[in-house]
PDB file of C-alpha atoms in Angstrom:
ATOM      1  CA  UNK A1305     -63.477  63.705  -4.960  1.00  0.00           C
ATOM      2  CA  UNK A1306     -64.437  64.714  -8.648  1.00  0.00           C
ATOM      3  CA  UNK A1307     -62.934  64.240 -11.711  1.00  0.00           C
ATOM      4  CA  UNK A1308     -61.485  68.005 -11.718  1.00  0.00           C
ATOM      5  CA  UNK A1309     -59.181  66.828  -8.075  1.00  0.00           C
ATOM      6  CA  UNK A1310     -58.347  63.528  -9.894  1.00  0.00           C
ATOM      7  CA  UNK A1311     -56.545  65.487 -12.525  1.00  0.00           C
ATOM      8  CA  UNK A1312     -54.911  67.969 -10.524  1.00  0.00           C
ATOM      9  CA  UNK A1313     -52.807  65.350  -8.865  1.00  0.00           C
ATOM     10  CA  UNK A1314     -51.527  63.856 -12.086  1.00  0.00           C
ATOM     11  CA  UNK A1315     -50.880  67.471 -13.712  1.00  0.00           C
ATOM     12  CA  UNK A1316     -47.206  67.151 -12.590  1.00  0.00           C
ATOM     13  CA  UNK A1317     -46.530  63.272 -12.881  1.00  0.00           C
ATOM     14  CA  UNK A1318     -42.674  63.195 -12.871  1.00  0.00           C
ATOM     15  CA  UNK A1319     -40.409  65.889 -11.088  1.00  0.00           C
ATOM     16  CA  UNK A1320     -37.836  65.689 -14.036  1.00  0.00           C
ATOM     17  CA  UNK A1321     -40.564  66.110 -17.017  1.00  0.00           C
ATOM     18  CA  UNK A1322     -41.448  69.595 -17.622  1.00  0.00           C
ATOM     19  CA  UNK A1323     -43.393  71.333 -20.602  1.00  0.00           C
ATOM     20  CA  UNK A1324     -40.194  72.967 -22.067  1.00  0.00           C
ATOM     21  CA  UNK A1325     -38.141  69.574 -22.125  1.00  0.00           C
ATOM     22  CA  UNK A1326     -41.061  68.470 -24.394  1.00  0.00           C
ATOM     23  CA  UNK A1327     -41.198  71.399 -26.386  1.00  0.00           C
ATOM     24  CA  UNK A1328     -37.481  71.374 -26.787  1.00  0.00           C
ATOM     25  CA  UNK A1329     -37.340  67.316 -27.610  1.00  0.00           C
ATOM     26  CA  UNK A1330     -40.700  68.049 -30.410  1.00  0.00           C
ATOM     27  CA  UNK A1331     -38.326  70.803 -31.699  1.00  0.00           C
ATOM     28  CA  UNK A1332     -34.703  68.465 -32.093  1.00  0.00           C
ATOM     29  CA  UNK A1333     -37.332  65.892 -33.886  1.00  0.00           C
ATOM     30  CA  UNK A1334     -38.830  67.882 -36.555  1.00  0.00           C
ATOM     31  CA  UNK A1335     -35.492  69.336 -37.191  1.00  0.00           C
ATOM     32  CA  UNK A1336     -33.818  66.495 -37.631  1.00  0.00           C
ATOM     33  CA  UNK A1337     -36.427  65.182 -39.614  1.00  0.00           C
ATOM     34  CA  UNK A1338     -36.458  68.653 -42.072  1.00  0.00           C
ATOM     35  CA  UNK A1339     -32.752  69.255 -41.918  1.00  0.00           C
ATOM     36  CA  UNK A1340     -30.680  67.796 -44.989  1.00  0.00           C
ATOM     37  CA  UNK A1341     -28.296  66.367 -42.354  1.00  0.00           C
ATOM     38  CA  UNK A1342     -27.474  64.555 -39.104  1.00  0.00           C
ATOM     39  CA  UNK A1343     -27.854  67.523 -36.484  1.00  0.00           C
ATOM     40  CA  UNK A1344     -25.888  67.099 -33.412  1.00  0.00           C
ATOM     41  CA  UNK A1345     -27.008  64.729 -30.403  1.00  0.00           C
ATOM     42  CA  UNK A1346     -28.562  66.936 -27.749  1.00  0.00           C
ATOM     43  CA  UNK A1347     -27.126  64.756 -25.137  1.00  0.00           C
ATOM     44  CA  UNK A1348     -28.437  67.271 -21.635  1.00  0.00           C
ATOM     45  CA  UNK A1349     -32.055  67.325 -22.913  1.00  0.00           C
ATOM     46  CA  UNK A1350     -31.746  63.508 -23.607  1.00  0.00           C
ATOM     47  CA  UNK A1351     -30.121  63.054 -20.460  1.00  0.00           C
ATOM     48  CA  UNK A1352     -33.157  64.912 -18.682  1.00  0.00           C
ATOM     49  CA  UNK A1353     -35.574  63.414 -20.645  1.00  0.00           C
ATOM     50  CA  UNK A1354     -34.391  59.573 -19.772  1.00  0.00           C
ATOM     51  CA  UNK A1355     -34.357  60.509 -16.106  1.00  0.00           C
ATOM     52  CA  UNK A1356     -38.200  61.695 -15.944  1.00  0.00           C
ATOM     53  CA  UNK A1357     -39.685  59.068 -17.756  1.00  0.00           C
ATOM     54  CA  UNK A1358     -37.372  56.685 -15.707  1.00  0.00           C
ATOM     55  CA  UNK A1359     -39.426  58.540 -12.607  1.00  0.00           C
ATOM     56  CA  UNK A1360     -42.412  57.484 -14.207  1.00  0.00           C
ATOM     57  CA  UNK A1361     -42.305  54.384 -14.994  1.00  0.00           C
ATOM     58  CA  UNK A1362     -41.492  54.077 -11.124  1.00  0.00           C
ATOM     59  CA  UNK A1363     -44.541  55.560 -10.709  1.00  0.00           C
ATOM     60  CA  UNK A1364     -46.869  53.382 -12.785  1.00  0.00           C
ATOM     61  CA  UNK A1365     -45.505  50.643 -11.514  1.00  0.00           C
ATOM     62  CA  UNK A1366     -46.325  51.193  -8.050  1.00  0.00           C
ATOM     63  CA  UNK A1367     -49.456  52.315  -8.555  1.00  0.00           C
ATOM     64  CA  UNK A1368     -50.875  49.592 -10.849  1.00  0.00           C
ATOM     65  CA  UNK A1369     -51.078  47.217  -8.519  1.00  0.00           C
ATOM     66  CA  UNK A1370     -54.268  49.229  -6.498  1.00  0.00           C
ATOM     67  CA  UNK A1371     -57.928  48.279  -7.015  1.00  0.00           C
ATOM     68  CA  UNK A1372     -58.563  51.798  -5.737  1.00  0.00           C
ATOM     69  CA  UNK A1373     -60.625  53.939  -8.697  1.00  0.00           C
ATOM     70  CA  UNK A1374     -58.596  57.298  -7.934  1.00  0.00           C
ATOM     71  CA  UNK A1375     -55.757  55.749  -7.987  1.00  0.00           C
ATOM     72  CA  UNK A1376     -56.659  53.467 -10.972  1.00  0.00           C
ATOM     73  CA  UNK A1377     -57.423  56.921 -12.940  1.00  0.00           C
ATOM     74  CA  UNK A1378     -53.931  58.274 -12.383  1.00  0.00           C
ATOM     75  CA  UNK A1379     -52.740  54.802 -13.583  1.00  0.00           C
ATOM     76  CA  UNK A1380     -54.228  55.773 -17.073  1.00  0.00           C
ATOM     77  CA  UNK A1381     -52.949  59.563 -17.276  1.00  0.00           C
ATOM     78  CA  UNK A1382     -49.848  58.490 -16.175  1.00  0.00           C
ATOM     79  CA  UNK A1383     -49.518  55.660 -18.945  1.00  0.00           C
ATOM     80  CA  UNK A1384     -50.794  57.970 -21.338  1.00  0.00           C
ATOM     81  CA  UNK A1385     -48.546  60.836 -20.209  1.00  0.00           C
ATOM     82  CA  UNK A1386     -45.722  57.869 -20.599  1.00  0.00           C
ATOM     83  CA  UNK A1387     -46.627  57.206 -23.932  1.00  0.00           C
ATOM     84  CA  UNK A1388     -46.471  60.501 -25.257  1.00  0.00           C
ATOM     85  CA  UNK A1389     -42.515  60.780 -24.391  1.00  0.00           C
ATOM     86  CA  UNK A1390     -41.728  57.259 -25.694  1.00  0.00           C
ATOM     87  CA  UNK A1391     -43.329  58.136 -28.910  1.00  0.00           C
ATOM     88  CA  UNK A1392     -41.223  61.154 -29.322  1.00  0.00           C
ATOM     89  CA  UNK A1393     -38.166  59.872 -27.873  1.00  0.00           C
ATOM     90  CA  UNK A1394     -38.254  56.554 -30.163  1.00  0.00           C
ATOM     91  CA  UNK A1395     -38.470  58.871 -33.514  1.00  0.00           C
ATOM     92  CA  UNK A1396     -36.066  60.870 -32.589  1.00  0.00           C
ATOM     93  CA  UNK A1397     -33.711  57.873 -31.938  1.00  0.00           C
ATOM     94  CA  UNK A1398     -34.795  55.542 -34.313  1.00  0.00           C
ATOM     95  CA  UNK A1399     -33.917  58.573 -37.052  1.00  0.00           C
ATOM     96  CA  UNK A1400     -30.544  59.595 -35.603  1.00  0.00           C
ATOM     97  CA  UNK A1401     -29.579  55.701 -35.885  1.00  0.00           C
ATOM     98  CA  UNK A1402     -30.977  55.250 -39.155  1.00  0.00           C
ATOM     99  CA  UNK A1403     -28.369  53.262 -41.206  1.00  0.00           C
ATOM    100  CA  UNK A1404     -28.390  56.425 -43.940  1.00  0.00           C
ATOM    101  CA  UNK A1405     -27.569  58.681 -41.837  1.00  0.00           C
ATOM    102  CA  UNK A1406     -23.545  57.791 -41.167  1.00  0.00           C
ATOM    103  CA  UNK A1407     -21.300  61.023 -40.127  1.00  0.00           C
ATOM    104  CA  UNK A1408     -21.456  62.558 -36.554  1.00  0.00           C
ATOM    105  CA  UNK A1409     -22.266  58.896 -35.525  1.00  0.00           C
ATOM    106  CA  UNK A1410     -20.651  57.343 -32.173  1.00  0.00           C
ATOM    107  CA  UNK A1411     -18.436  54.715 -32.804  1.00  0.00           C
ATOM    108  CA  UNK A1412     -21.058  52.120 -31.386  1.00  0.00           C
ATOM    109  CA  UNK A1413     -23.638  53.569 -33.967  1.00  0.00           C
ATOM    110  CA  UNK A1414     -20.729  53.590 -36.634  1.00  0.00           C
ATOM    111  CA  UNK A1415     -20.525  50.114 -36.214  1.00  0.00           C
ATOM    112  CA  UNK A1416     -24.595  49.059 -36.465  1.00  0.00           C
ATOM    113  CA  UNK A1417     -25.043  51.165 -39.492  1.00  0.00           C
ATOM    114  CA  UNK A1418     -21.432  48.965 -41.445  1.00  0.00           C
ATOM    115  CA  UNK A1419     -22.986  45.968 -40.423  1.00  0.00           C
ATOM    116  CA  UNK A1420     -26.382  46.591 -41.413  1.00  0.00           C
ATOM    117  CA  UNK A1421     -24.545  47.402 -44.804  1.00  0.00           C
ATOM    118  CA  UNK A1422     -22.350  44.507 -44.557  1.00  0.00           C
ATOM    119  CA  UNK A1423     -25.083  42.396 -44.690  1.00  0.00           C
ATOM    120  CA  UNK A1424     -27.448  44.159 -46.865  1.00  0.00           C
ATOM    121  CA  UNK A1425     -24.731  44.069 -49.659  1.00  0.00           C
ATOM    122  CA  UNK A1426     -24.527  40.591 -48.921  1.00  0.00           C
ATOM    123  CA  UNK A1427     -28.194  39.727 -49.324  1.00  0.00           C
ATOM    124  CA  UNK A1428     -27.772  42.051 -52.764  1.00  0.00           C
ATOM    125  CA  UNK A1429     -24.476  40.262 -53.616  1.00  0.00           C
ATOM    126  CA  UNK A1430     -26.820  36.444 -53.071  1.00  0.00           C
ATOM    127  CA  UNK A1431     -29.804  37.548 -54.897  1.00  0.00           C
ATOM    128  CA  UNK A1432     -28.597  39.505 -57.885  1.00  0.00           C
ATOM    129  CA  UNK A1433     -25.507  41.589 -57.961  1.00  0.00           C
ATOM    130  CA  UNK A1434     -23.094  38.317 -58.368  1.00  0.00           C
ATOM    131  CA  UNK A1435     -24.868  37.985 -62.177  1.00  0.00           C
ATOM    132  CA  UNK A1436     -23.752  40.963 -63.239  1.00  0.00           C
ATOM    133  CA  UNK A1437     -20.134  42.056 -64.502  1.00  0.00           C
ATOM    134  CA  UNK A1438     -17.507  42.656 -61.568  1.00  0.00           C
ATOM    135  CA  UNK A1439     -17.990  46.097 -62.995  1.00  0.00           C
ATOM    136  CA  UNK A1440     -21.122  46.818 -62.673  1.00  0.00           C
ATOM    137  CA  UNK A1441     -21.153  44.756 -58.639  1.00  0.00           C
ATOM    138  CA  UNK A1442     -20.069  48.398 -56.861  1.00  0.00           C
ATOM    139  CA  UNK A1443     -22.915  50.091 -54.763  1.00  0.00           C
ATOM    140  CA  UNK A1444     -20.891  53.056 -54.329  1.00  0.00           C
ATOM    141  CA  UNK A1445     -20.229  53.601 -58.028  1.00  0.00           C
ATOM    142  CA  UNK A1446     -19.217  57.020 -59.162  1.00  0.00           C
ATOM    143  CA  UNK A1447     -19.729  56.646 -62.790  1.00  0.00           C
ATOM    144  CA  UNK A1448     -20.586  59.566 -65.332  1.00  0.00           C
ATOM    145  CA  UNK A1449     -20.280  62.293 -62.037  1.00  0.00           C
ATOM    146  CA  UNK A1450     -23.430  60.250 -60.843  1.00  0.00           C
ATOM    147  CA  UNK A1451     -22.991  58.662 -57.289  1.00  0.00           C
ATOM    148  CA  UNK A1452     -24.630  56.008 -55.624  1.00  0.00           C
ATOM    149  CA  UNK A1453     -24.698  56.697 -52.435  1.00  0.00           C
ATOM    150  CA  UNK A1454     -26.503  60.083 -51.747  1.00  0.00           C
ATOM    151  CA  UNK A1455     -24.905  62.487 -49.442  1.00  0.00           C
ATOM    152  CA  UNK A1456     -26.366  65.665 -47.429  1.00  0.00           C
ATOM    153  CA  UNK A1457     -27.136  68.650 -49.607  1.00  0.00           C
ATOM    154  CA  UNK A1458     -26.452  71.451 -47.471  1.00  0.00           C
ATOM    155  CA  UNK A1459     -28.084  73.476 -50.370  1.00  0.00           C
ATOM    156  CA  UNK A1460     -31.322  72.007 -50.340  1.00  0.00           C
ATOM    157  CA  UNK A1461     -34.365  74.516 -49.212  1.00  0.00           C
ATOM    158  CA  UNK A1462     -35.876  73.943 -46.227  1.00  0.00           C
ATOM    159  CA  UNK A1463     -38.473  75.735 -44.279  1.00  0.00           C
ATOM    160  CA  UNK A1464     -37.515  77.575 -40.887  1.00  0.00           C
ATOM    161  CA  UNK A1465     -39.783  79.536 -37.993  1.00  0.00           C
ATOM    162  CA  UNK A1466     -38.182  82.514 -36.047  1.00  0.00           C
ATOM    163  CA  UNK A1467     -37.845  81.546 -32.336  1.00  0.00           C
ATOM    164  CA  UNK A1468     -35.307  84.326 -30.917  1.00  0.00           C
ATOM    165  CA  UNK A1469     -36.778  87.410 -29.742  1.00  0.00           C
ATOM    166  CA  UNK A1470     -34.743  89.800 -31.284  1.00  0.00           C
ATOM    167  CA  UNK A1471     -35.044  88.444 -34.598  1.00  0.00           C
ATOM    168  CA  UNK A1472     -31.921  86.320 -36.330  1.00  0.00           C
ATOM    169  CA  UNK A1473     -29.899  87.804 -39.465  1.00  0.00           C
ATOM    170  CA  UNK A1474     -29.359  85.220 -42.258  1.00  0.00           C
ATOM    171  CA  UNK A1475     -26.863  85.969 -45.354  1.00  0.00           C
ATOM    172  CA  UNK A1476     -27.210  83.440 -48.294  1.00  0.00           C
ATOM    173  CA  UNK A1477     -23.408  82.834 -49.176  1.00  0.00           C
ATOM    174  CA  UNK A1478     -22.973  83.142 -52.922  1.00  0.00           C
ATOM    175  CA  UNK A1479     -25.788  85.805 -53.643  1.00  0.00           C
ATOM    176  CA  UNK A1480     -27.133  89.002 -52.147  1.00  0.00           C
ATOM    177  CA  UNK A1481     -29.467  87.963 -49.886  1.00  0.00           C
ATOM    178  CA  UNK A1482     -29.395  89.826 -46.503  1.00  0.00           C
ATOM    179  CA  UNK A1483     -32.245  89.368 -43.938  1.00  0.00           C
ATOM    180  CA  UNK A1484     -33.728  89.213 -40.740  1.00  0.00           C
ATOM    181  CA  UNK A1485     -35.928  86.464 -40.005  1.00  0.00           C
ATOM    182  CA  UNK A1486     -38.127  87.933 -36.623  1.00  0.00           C
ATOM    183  CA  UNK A1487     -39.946  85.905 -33.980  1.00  0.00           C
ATOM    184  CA  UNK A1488     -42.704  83.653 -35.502  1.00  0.00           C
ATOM    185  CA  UNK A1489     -42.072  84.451 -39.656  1.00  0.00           C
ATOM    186  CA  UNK A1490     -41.582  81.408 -41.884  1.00  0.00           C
ATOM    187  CA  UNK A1491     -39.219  81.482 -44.208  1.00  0.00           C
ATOM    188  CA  UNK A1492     -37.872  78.780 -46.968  1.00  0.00           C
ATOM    189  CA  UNK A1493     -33.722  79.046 -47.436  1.00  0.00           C
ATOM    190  CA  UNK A1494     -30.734  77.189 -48.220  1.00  0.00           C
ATOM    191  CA  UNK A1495     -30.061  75.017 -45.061  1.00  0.00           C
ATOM    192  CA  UNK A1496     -26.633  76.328 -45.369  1.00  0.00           C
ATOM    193  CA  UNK A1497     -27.516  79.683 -44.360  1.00  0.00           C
ATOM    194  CA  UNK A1498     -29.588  78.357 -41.113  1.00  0.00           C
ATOM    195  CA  UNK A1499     -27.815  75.599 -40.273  1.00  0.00           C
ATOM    196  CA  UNK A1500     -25.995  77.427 -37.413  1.00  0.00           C
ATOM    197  CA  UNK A1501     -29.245  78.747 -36.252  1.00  0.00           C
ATOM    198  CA  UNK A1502     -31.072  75.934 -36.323  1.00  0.00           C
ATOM    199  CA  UNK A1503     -28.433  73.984 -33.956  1.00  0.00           C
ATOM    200  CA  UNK A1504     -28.207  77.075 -31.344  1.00  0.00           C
ATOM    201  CA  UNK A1505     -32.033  77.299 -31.280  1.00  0.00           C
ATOM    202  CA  UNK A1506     -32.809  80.761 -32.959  1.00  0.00           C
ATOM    203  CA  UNK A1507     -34.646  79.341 -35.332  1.00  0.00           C
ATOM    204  CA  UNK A1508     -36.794  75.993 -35.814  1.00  0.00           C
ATOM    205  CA  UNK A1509     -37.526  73.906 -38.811  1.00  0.00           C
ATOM    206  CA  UNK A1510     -41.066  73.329 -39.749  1.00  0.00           C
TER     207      UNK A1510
END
């Protein structure tokens, strides 16, 4: 057996795991990363996703035990095909739980993110705050129209790839702006006039 049949039995390593899940979870994580806010959780492809690489793990696991080299060989792809998801499943976790990024949260991630804050402010209260005037001891000061604690700006540009066939029609609310943004262009707009189509999978940050 060559190295050509060795590969064509780990081409398909999980049932559950297909090429348009991954697409689809590289997609949620760059747009969460480029959007200005928390995008909503896409719990199916999550749900999908979890089940695969549950598969194969199985998988590696039974086969790691085997001194046989063909089987040793899938061992490796399948590790390496199992690395691949974690990576992109830990981003996009690790971002949506990130202690900055608080509405649309669960009420379990709610809670991590107050007491991460709870005992940040704490730790800032300890070291330095508890010198200054009770005045000046706020984090979440709103002094001069300046605040403190930064929220999304659905305003902000951001830079979005056409992904429906037909083409998607964008208005920019507040000016004249009327286009169509077709299948592959790149365009940079106000998040606010994307958003939608960004979260219904027309279009695609980048």
């Amino acid at each position: 057996m060559d190295i050509s049949d060795i590969l064509a039995s780990v081409s398909a390593p999980a049932p559950s795991l297909h090429s348009e899940d991954l697409q689809a979870l590289t997609r949620a994580w760059v747009n969460e990363r480029a959007a200005p806010e928390l995008l909503l959780w896409p719990e199916s492809l999550m749900d999908r996703v979890m089940d695969g690489v549950g598969e194969l793990i199985g998988q590696v696991e039974q086969q790691t035990a085997t001194m046989d080299p063909k089987t040793n060989f899938r061992v490796v792809v399948l590790q390496t095909e199992l690395e691949r998801w974690k990576f992109l499943i830990d981003k996009h976790i690790l971002h949506y739980l990130s202690p900055a990024q608080r509405h649309r949260l669960s009420a379990s991630e709610i809670q991590y993110a107050t007491t991460h804050q709870n005992l940040l402010h704490a730790h800032y209260h300890a070291s330095f705050l508890a010198q200054f005037p009770v005045g000046l001891q706020k984090l979440d000061d709103t002094a001069g129209d300046i605040a403190m604690v930064e929220i999304p700006d659905a305003e902000r540009a951001v830079f979005v790839r056409g992904i429906k066939e037909d083409g998607v029609r964008v208005f920019v609310e507040g000016t004249d702006m009327d286009f169509e943004i077709r299948r592959g262009e790149i365009v940079v707009v106000r998040w606010s006039a994307v958003k939608d189509a960004v979260e219904e999978g027309d279009l695609e940050c980048v």
